[in-house]
Amino acid sequence: MWTSCIIQRGRVSDWRVRRGVLDVFPFPWIPGSTSCPARLFKAPGVTFLFLVMDDFVRNKLTEWKLSEWIEAFEAQEIDEESLYHLDDREMNQLITKAGPRVKFNNKLKLLKEEQNTTQPQKQAVNISVQDSPSKSEKEIQKRKRKSDHLQGEFSQWQPAPKQQYNCAAGSQSETEILSDVKDIMKHVSEGLHGRDKLSAFLKDKTKDLETEKRHLVGVFGKTGAGKSSLINAIINKKGLLASGSVSACTSVMIKVEATSGSKYEAHIEFITKEDWKSELKSLKEVLEDNDDDDDDGGGGSNDDFFDADEKLSALYGEEWKERSPHSLMDNKYFIDIPEFRTSKTKILKSDSAEGLSEKFVKYTRSESNETEEVKRLYWPLVKCVTVKVPDNDFLDHVTLVDLPANGDCNRSRDRMWTGFVASCSAVWIVTEMNQAASEKEAWDILENASSLLGNGGECQQIYFICTKSDHENPDDLKKIKSAVMNEFKRRKLIKNHFSEDCFKVFTVSSTEFLKGENANPDHNEIPKLKEILKNLNDTHSETLNYVSGAYGILSLIQGATIREVVEQKNDLYDLLEGKLFIQLNQVKKAIEKIIKAFEQRLSEGVEKSQNLCEKKLKSFLHPSKMSDGTFHRTLKSSVRNDGIQKPKKGKPKNLNVTLASYLTESIDEKFRKTFPNDVKCGHFNGAIDAFSLSTDSLIEKYKDVELQLIFLQTEENKIKAKLNKTILTQKKLIYNSLTETIKDNMKKCYREAAAFEGRGTLKKMRHTIERHVHSKKYMFEEAKNVMLEQLSDLKETVLRTLKKTMKESIDFSLKTEACSLPDVSDHLQVVKKHYDELMAVKMKKKKNILEADVICSTETAEA
């Protein structure tokens, strides 16, 4: 049964077509028709022929998650041609809300850039079946059968020729390209039925294509600095993260990322019951110690006491004062949170940002709006909260993390905090505009985390963000920026890990931005921060890496079907084996030279540590600006936690870091240059990136095996990128090994010192630690040897991986006979077109970045 109708402009979007229920595919133009190209919707027993209006604009708005504005565009008859020529006034009339308008403007700019780098898209009236893009050879055959079947029933239409692949330049977004190529590779992988080694090798290579990088942006700042408001402004959701009262601070880590769903969600992860039981015991000990501390000087503030009191009161009210740690574990206290008792994630949902905020505030804040009678806060039991936001595509591959300044005394929370900080691609230090350059707490936060972000992490950029810029005039803003930059230059500890190029200052007003006021972007730089996030979220590299790898695999499959080139293959095999040996030897020599340089610097650090460690230790154990009574509590807290004390406010104390400081200082600059956090700069002084078999230069001479050489080139690029990521992960462990080795050697004396009680405890703790360090000076030499051993292991990993991967790829390319491989010529043609398009975009973006850096450097110099 055949039914046809015309769907007028604005109505086709009301139809929902689901793959597997209704088949959708383009059909030839109907001669004499005044409508647009046809679409066939086929369901069991009925086929609808819809003649639809030009839907380019509609599709783009839907793709950009702006479908609510489709009617406005259709009412003004905005088509593809007029879309590219919209001015600011017309955009304001079409999209009346600031948030969606900013998103539309950014998307349109990107679309124009894509259009400029490729050939103009063909008009819809000139597209025939043979021009339409397809996803797989299977789909081609399916469509061909449909086309043949329809010819008999629609004989007045022109016959449909054979379906062919064609990706008209600029006709698909990178998301669509990635989806298409993934579909192709899935189909190819399913077609590799052979049980021979080559088929298995190709299947493994196809699986290895799947990679996804999520960038973490850590947000630090003291209570009341405006972190929550800034995050709300950045994602255009005013009421998502609660802000306001200075005393009601955020007490747990909060991740903010995108969701593909339509609701706002909060995923609450709790610490385990065992962790809380252990923490209860520690909190009770802190509170009991507070009553016995006057013997060693008395007086002074006790952050640990107030922290313990705050946590227990939040969860138990006043009941904890009369209960033992064992009785406080009774299930009656956790009736409202069964997920804590069963170690499951609690999920809250809401249709609005404000609605979700009201639901999860008790899990994240030290105060809430509940009345005293029903007030119970669960944040002491929470490990992390992940807030998922709909309709926020620039967070698809970026996660904002609202982080406490110093980690946590709870070990599982602290491990997560450390992991987050060390994995941040960028950090935002948020402080108020007034006295930004002299704000002690903001700079303390950055200094305390600098080694974990820099040599011990993967942070590439630090953004110092001064809030409440709406109260300042333009000249004052420039002076504030300049003062902050000068303060950064004075901070030696931070500069050990970050160059001036990595540090930038921004001025913002979250309130002004959320009101939708047209602020000067040079003074309120939230749009610039959003642009930075958008660039982090850019999936171009992921798409290009996948398409490049797919291009190589398809090249090898197609090349393997050509059998009459045995002599050329043998000659090339011998040549590449020789090149591989030479290149591996060069990488080995380069890395060994670097390790030798580290050994020399570490030896200097060991000598300095052994001669001066007791001086360092004295400054730690006898602080000049702290009474014995106050320091007694600090030291007691430190030895109970392996030498580390992390107060909720103020600088953390870490005896292991203090003792290892001469070792780390001896290598900091060398380490930063050898293992840059920006992987584009190349690890081991570029030794990995310099590795090359120069296969591109061999193509002209070995034309008959060009496809195999293309595969080897893509494999070489892929393994070097993979190794650089591996090194980025391993270098964090290598750098932190110095402090970890010291901590392992100090654990025995920490346990001994923690056991002292009563009168004279402070003196006994000091003496125990001093005696232990004096007898353990060899631990500095041990720390040096551990680091050198790990560097040597990394060298072996690099060489082994390069050799195995490239040797295996050469063998399968040139020495393995193909048994039964599918014909992938059509697939190869499509993927090559995509690859060429993406490379053109990459070159354009590289040029734009270079131009932007020049402009930025000029502005900084002028400031």
XYZ file of N, CA, C and O in Angstrom, residues 351-487:
548
model
N 13.409 18.519 36.954
C 13.201 19.175 35.655
C 13.904 20.520 35.574
O 14.026 21.094 34.492
N 14.367 21.046 36.726
C 15.002 22.363 36.718
C 16.284 22.349 37.534
O 16.475 21.496 38.418
N 17.164 23.317 37.256
C 18.413 23.442 38.003
C 18.128 23.767 39.465
O 18.742 23.194 40.380
N 17.198 24.683 39.690
C 16.870 25.075 41.063
C 16.280 23.910 41.851
O 16.594 23.710 43.031
N 15.414 23.128 41.179
C 14.802 21.979 41.840
C 15.833 20.955 42.265
O 15.759 20.397 43.364
N 16.808 20.695 41.410
C 17.855 19.730 41.755
C 18.719 20.267 42.890
O 19.085 19.525 43.806
N 19.039 21.566 42.833
C 19.878 22.172 43.868
C 19.261 21.999 45.249
O 19.953 21.674 46.217
N 17.955 22.194 45.353
C 17.262 22.033 46.635
C 17.359 20.597 47.144
O 17.415 20.356 48.348
N 17.390 19.643 46.203
C 17.421 18.232 46.599
C 18.806 17.792 47.089
O 18.915 16.986 48.011
N 19.880 18.298 46.446
C 21.192 17.749 46.797
C 22.004 18.638 47.738
O 23.116 18.264 48.134
N 21.472 19.803 48.144
C 22.261 20.715 48.969
C 22.673 20.072 50.295
O 23.770 20.322 50.811
N 21.819 19.229 50.883
C 22.147 18.608 52.163
C 23.306 17.607 52.041
O 23.882 17.187 53.042
N 23.627 17.223 50.812
C 24.729 16.278 50.582
C 26.051 16.981 50.257
O 27.079 16.318 50.108
N 25.999 18.331 50.141
C 27.197 19.040 49.700
C 27.595 20.224 50.564
O 28.740 20.675 50.501
N 26.682 20.753 51.365
C 26.951 22.005 52.062
C 26.960 21.832 53.571
O 26.261 20.981 54.119
N 27.736 22.691 54.245
C 27.822 22.618 55.699
C 26.637 23.285 56.380
O 26.511 23.246 57.588
N 25.767 23.943 55.600
C 24.512 24.488 56.119
C 23.446 24.335 55.047
O 23.763 24.263 53.855
N 22.181 24.272 55.440
C 21.091 24.229 54.471
C 19.935 25.070 54.997
O 19.993 25.605 56.098
N 18.868 25.167 54.230
C 17.719 25.987 54.610
C 16.691 25.232 55.447
O 15.627 25.745 55.743
N 17.009 23.992 55.818
C 16.033 23.225 56.593
C 15.916 23.764 58.011
O 16.854 24.333 58.570
N 14.772 23.553 58.622
C 14.565 24.016 59.996
C 15.371 23.161 60.957
O 15.755 22.031 60.645
N 15.629 23.696 62.132
C 16.444 22.987 63.111
C 15.837 21.627 63.475
O 16.538 20.673 63.741
N 14.457 21.539 63.495
C 13.811 20.309 63.917
C 14.097 19.146 62.960
O 14.207 17.997 63.376
N 14.183 19.443 61.664
C 14.355 18.356 60.696
C 15.737 18.364 60.069
O 16.028 17.558 59.212
N 16.562 19.290 60.525
C 17.851 19.478 59.877
C 18.758 18.267 60.084
O 19.063 17.873 61.207
N 19.190 17.667 58.996
C 20.206 16.612 59.039
C 20.988 16.690 57.735
O 20.402 16.613 56.661
N 22.275 16.866 57.847
C 23.127 17.031 56.672
C 23.984 15.788 56.498
O 24.545 15.251 57.458
N 24.096 15.346 55.234
C 24.787 14.074 54.977
C 26.151 14.252 54.308
O 26.777 13.273 53.928
N 26.610 15.495 54.168
C 27.872 15.697 53.462
C 29.067 14.981 54.100
O 30.011 14.604 53.379
N 29.105 14.753 55.430
C 30.266 14.030 55.964
C 30.414 12.609 55.407
O 31.506 12.031 55.459
N 29.319 12.046 54.880
C 29.355 10.682 54.351
C 29.580 10.639 52.840
O 29.701 9.558 52.267
N 29.619 11.808 52.216
C 29.676 11.869 50.753
C 31.118 11.932 50.267
O 31.921 12.714 50.765
N 31.397 11.106 49.290
C 32.730 11.093 48.668
C 32.790 12.113 47.536
O 33.752 12.868 47.404
N 31.756 12.132 46.689
C 31.735 13.022 45.542
C 30.307 13.107 45.003
O 29.548 12.146 45.100
N 29.948 14.270 44.442
C 28.653 14.444 43.784
C 28.903 14.829 42.327
O 29.657 15.764 42.044
N 28.289 14.093 41.413
C 28.384 14.415 39.986
C 27.054 14.997 39.534
O 26.027 14.323 39.583
N 27.077 16.265 39.131
C 25.870 16.956 38.663
C 25.870 16.914 37.137
O 26.821 17.345 36.496
N 24.785 16.386 36.567
C 24.685 16.239 35.118
C 23.662 17.241 34.573
O 22.521 17.287 35.036
N 24.102 18.020 33.586
C 23.305 19.131 33.066
C 22.885 18.848 31.627
O 23.732 18.537 30.786
N 21.592 18.961 31.309
C 21.140 18.758 29.926
C 21.413 19.993 29.063
O 21.634 21.086 29.583
N 21.386 19.797 27.747
C 21.519 20.901 26.789
C 22.748 21.753 27.055
O 22.693 22.980 27.129
N 23.885 21.098 27.232
C 25.126 21.833 27.470
C 26.256 21.122 26.739
O 27.068 20.426 27.342
N 26.275 21.300 25.402
C 27.163 20.483 24.586
C 28.635 20.782 24.787
O 29.481 19.940 24.493
N 29.010 21.981 25.320
C 30.445 22.194 25.488
C 31.009 21.495 26.725
O 32.215 21.556 26.985
N 30.138 20.812 27.490
C 30.626 19.967 28.591
C 30.626 18.484 28.221
O 30.812 17.634 29.088
N 30.411 18.175 26.937
C 30.381 16.772 26.512
C 31.684 16.056 26.849
O 31.699 14.888 27.217
N 32.810 16.752 26.687
C 34.119 16.152 26.942
C 34.916 16.923 27.992
O 36.118 16.753 28.109
N 34.225 17.783 28.737
C 34.871 18.577 29.784
C 34.073 18.430 31.078
O 32.844 18.463 31.061
N 34.768 18.248 32.192
C 34.129 18.195 33.506
C 34.705 19.301 34.379
O 35.927 19.397 34.541
N 33.830 20.146 34.929
C 34.246 21.137 35.913
C 34.184 20.485 37.289
O 33.196 19.837 37.628
N 35.244 20.664 38.089
C 35.282 20.045 39.419
C 35.494 21.118 40.475
O 36.545 21.768 40.515
N 34.478 21.322 41.301
C 34.568 22.252 42.433
C 35.293 21.513 43.558
O 34.774 20.555 44.132
N 36.522 21.968 43.861
C 37.391 21.218 44.765
C 37.654 21.953 46.082
O 37.907 23.164 46.070
N 37.614 21.250 47.223
C 38.100 21.838 48.473
C 39.584 22.171 48.327
O 40.299 21.551 47.532
N 40.068 23.127 49.108
C 41.435 23.620 48.918
C 42.507 22.593 49.247
O 43.511 22.483 48.548
N 42.310 21.806 50.314
C 43.407 20.987 50.838
C 43.151 19.487 50.861
O 43.844 18.759 51.541
N 42.163 19.002 50.159
C 41.868 17.580 50.277
C 41.051 17.324 51.522
O 40.257 18.156 51.945
N 41.284 16.168 52.174
C 40.413 15.789 53.289
C 41.153 14.843 54.209
O 42.042 14.094 53.782
N 40.764 14.851 55.501
C 41.387 13.914 56.438
C 40.882 12.491 56.224
O 41.540 11.527 56.620
N 39.704 12.349 55.589
C 39.210 11.017 55.240
C 40.041 10.477 54.079
O 40.179 11.133 53.049
N 40.578 9.287 54.228
C 41.570 8.807 53.254
C 40.978 8.536 51.881
O 41.615 8.811 50.868
N 39.768 7.982 51.823
C 39.189 7.684 50.516
C 38.846 8.972 49.775
O 39.055 9.087 48.567
N 38.318 9.977 50.519
C 38.046 11.276 49.890
C 39.344 11.948 49.469
O 39.419 12.579 48.420
N 40.365 11.808 50.285
C 41.639 12.460 49.965
C 42.304 11.825 48.745
O 42.911 12.524 47.928
N 42.185 10.503 48.631
C 42.736 9.829 47.441
C 42.026 10.317 46.181
O 42.647 10.532 45.145
N 40.687 10.463 46.275
C 39.939 10.968 45.122
C 40.337 12.408 44.814
O 40.526 12.766 43.644
N 40.483 13.240 45.840
C 40.893 14.635 45.653
C 42.252 14.690 44.961
O 42.438 15.433 43.996
N 43.179 13.888 45.454
C 44.526 13.863 44.861
C 44.468 13.426 43.404
O 45.139 14.001 42.536
N 43.642 12.411 43.130
C 43.505 11.929 41.753
C 42.927 12.979 40.827
O 43.387 13.158 39.693
N 41.913 13.714 41.324
C 41.313 14.778 40.516
C 42.334 15.869 40.209
O 42.470 16.311 39.075
N 43.022 16.330 41.250
C 43.975 17.438 41.070
C 45.080 17.034 40.089
O 45.444 17.805 39.191
N 45.598 15.826 40.241
C 46.686 15.374 39.370
C 46.224 15.141 37.936
O 47.054 15.062 37.028
N 44.899 15.035 37.717
C 44.367 14.779 36.375
C 43.806 16.028 35.697
O 43.307 15.944 34.578
N 43.879 17.173 36.366
C 43.328 18.407 35.794
C 44.134 18.868 34.586
O 45.363 18.988 34.652
N 43.442 19.169 33.491
C 44.095 19.769 32.329
C 44.308 21.263 32.547
O 45.215 21.858 31.968
N 43.447 21.866 33.366
C 43.555 23.288 33.691
C 42.952 23.505 35.072
O 42.141 22.700 35.531
N 43.356 24.589 35.753
C 42.755 24.929 37.046
C 42.371 26.396 37.054
O 43.025 27.235 36.422
N 41.289 26.681 37.762
C 40.840 28.048 37.979
C 41.024 28.374 39.456
O 40.510 27.659 40.321
N 41.774 29.428 39.750
C 41.903 29.913 41.115
C 40.993 31.134 41.233
O 41.250 32.172 40.618
N 39.925 31.002 42.006
C 38.901 32.046 42.073
C 39.099 32.872 43.343
O 39.178 32.332 44.450
N 39.185 34.186 43.164
C 39.326 35.083 44.316
C 38.598 36.383 44.029
O 38.306 36.702 42.872
N 38.302 37.137 45.077
C 37.601 38.406 44.889
C 38.547 39.452 44.315
O 39.765 39.400 44.510
N 37.962 40.416 43.605
C 38.739 41.422 42.898
C 39.615 42.255 43.832
O 40.784 42.491 43.560
N 39.037 42.677 44.961
C 39.803 43.545 45.869
C 40.949 42.758 46.493
O 40.759 41.669 47.030
N 42.133 43.273 46.384
C 43.362 42.669 46.912
C 43.640 41.287 46.321
O 44.165 40.401 47.004
N 43.317 41.093 45.034
C 43.541 39.790 44.401
C 45.011 39.398 44.420
O 45.355 38.236 44.653
N 45.880 40.344 44.189
C 47.315 40.043 44.133
C 47.868 39.677 45.502
O 48.825 38.902 45.609
N 47.259 40.228 46.571
C 47.780 39.978 47.920
C 46.922 39.009 48.712
O 47.134 38.835 49.915
N 45.938 38.380 48.062
C 45.044 37.438 48.736
C 45.822 36.182 49.134
O 46.119 35.317 48.316
N 46.164 36.076 50.421
C 47.049 35.006 50.900
C 46.477 33.618 50.646
O 47.178 32.720 50.174
N 45.197 33.443 50.938
C 44.622 32.099 50.849
C 44.622 31.575 49.419
O 44.903 30.395 49.177
N 44.346 32.458 48.450
C 44.335 32.024 47.049
C 45.715 31.555 46.610
O 45.861 30.521 45.946
N 46.738 32.324 46.968
C 48.103 31.941 46.583
C 48.570 30.706 47.355
O 49.316 29.871 46.817
N 48.148 30.577 48.614
C 48.490 29.369 49.387
C 47.914 28.109 48.735
O 48.573 27.072 48.648
N 46.658 28.220 48.275
C 46.014 27.083 47.600
C 46.839 26.661 46.389
O 47.107 25.472 46.174
N 47.245 27.652 45.591
C 48.001 27.349 44.373
C 49.379 26.779 44.700
O 49.830 25.818 44.058
N 50.045 27.348 45.693
C 51.369 26.835 46.067
C 51.291 25.411 46.598
O 52.111 24.546 46.245
N 50.304 25.141 47.437
C 50.171 23.815 48.035
C 49.900 22.735 46.985
O 50.319 21.590 47.143
N 49.181 23.105 45.928
C 48.817 22.125 44.896
C 49.771 22.130 43.702
O 49.628 21.306 42.803
N 50.735 23.046 43.678
C 51.548 23.250 42.467
C 52.302 22.002 42.023
O 52.342 21.686 40.831
N 52.894 21.263 42.961
C 53.653 20.073 42.559
C 52.719 18.966 42.084
O 53.070 18.192 41.194
N 51.519 18.903 42.669
C 50.540 17.894 42.261
C 49.931 18.232 40.908
O 49.543 17.348 40.153
N 49.879 19.517 40.585
C 49.362 19.953 39.289
C 50.437 19.919 38.210
O 50.176 19.598 37.053
N 51.660 20.282 38.582
C 52.742 20.446 37.616
C 53.478 19.155 37.328
O 52.999 18.294 36.589
N 54.661 18.990 37.923
C 55.464 17.784 37.654
C 54.767 16.507 38.114
O 54.974 15.438 37.541
N 53.929 16.631 39.140
C 53.199 15.461 39.622
C 51.814 15.327 39.027
O 51.019 14.503 39.473
N 51.516 16.139 38.003
C 50.187 16.113 37.380
C 50.264 16.321 35.888
O 51.281 16.028 35.257
N 49.172 16.864 35.319
C 49.147 17.099 33.872
C 48.474 18.422 33.527
O 47.936 18.592 32.435
N 48.516 19.369 34.473
C 47.884 20.667 34.250
C 48.708 21.502 33.265
O 49.924 21.642 33.423
N 48.011 22.057 32.264
C 48.684 22.857 31.249
C 48.507 24.354 31.454
O 49.352 25.141 31.030
N 47.402 24.763 32.081
C 47.112 26.186 32.226
C 46.540 26.480 33.606
O 45.732 25.723 34.134
N 46.970 27.615 34.175
C 46.394 28.136 35.414
C 45.689 29.444 35.080
O 46.294 30.347 34.487
N 44.415 29.538 35.445
C 43.650 30.755 35.212
C 43.302 31.363 36.566
O 42.554 30.772 37.345
N 43.881 32.528 36.842
C 43.621 33.243 38.088
C 42.442 34.174 37.830
O 42.558 35.150 37.074
N 41.294 33.873 38.429
C 40.039 34.550 38.069
C 39.595 35.483 39.199
O 39.297 35.040 40.302
N 39.581 36.769 38.886
C 39.183 37.792 39.855
C 37.697 38.107 39.664
O 37.297 38.586 38.594
N 36.884 37.860 40.700
C 35.432 38.025 40.578
C 34.994 39.434 40.975
O 35.758 40.213 41.532
N 33.733 39.733 40.654
C 33.088 41.013 40.990
C 33.743 42.190 40.271
O 33.968 43.254 40.854
N 34.019 41.988 38.985
C 34.681 43.040 38.200
C 33.745 44.202 37.876
O 34.205 45.254 37.437
N 32.429 44.024 38.097
C 31.480 45.089 37.756
C 31.631 46.313 38.655
O 31.091 47.380 38.356
N 32.379 46.181 39.759
C 32.577 47.315 40.657
C 33.857 48.092 40.343
O 34.199 49.024 41.067
N 34.585 47.695 39.310
C 35.868 48.319 39.005
C 35.822 49.033 37.659
O 35.092 48.634 36.750
N 36.640 50.088 37.523
C 36.729 50.755 36.223
C 37.833 50.113 35.383
O 38.706 49.422 35.925
N 37.837 50.323 34.064
C 38.779 49.637 33.163
C 40.243 49.821 33.536
O 41.029 48.871 33.458
N 40.633 51.016 33.956
C 42.042 51.253 34.298
C 42.453 50.439 35.516
O 43.566 49.889 35.575
N 41.546 50.343 36.490
C 41.851 49.552 37.690
C 41.985 48.073 37.364
O 42.808 47.361 37.960
N 41.166 47.586 36.434
C 41.239 46.174 36.049
C 42.603 45.844 35.458
O 43.185 44.788 35.745
N 43.123 46.732 34.636
C 44.454 46.504 34.052
C 45.524 46.476 35.139
O 46.447 45.654 35.098
N 45.397 47.370 36.112
C 46.379 47.410 37.201
C 46.322 46.128 38.037
O 47.351 45.602 38.465
N 45.098 45.639 38.272
C 44.934 44.407 39.060
C 45.557 43.227 38.326
O 46.283 42.413 38.925
N 45.306 43.124 37.030
C 45.896 42.036 36.240
C 47.417 42.084 36.294
O 48.085 41.055 36.461
N 47.959 43.274 36.146
C 49.409 43.437 36.168
C 49.978 43.060 37.533
O 51.017 42.394 37.624
N 49.286 43.457 38.612
C 49.747 43.135 39.973
C 49.733 41.633 40.222
O 50.649 41.080 40.849
N 48.699 40.947 39.719
C 48.609 39.490 39.890
C 49.746 38.794 39.130
O 50.375 37.865 39.649
N 50.024 39.244 37.907
C 51.121 38.653 37.129
C 52.462 38.852 37.829
O 53.301 37.948 37.877
N 52.666 40.037 38.399
C 53.923 40.301 39.117
C 54.052 39.416 40.350
O 55.148 38.958 40.689
N 52.923 39.164 41.024
C 52.947 38.288 42.196
C 53.299 36.854 41.780
O 54.037 36.161 42.473
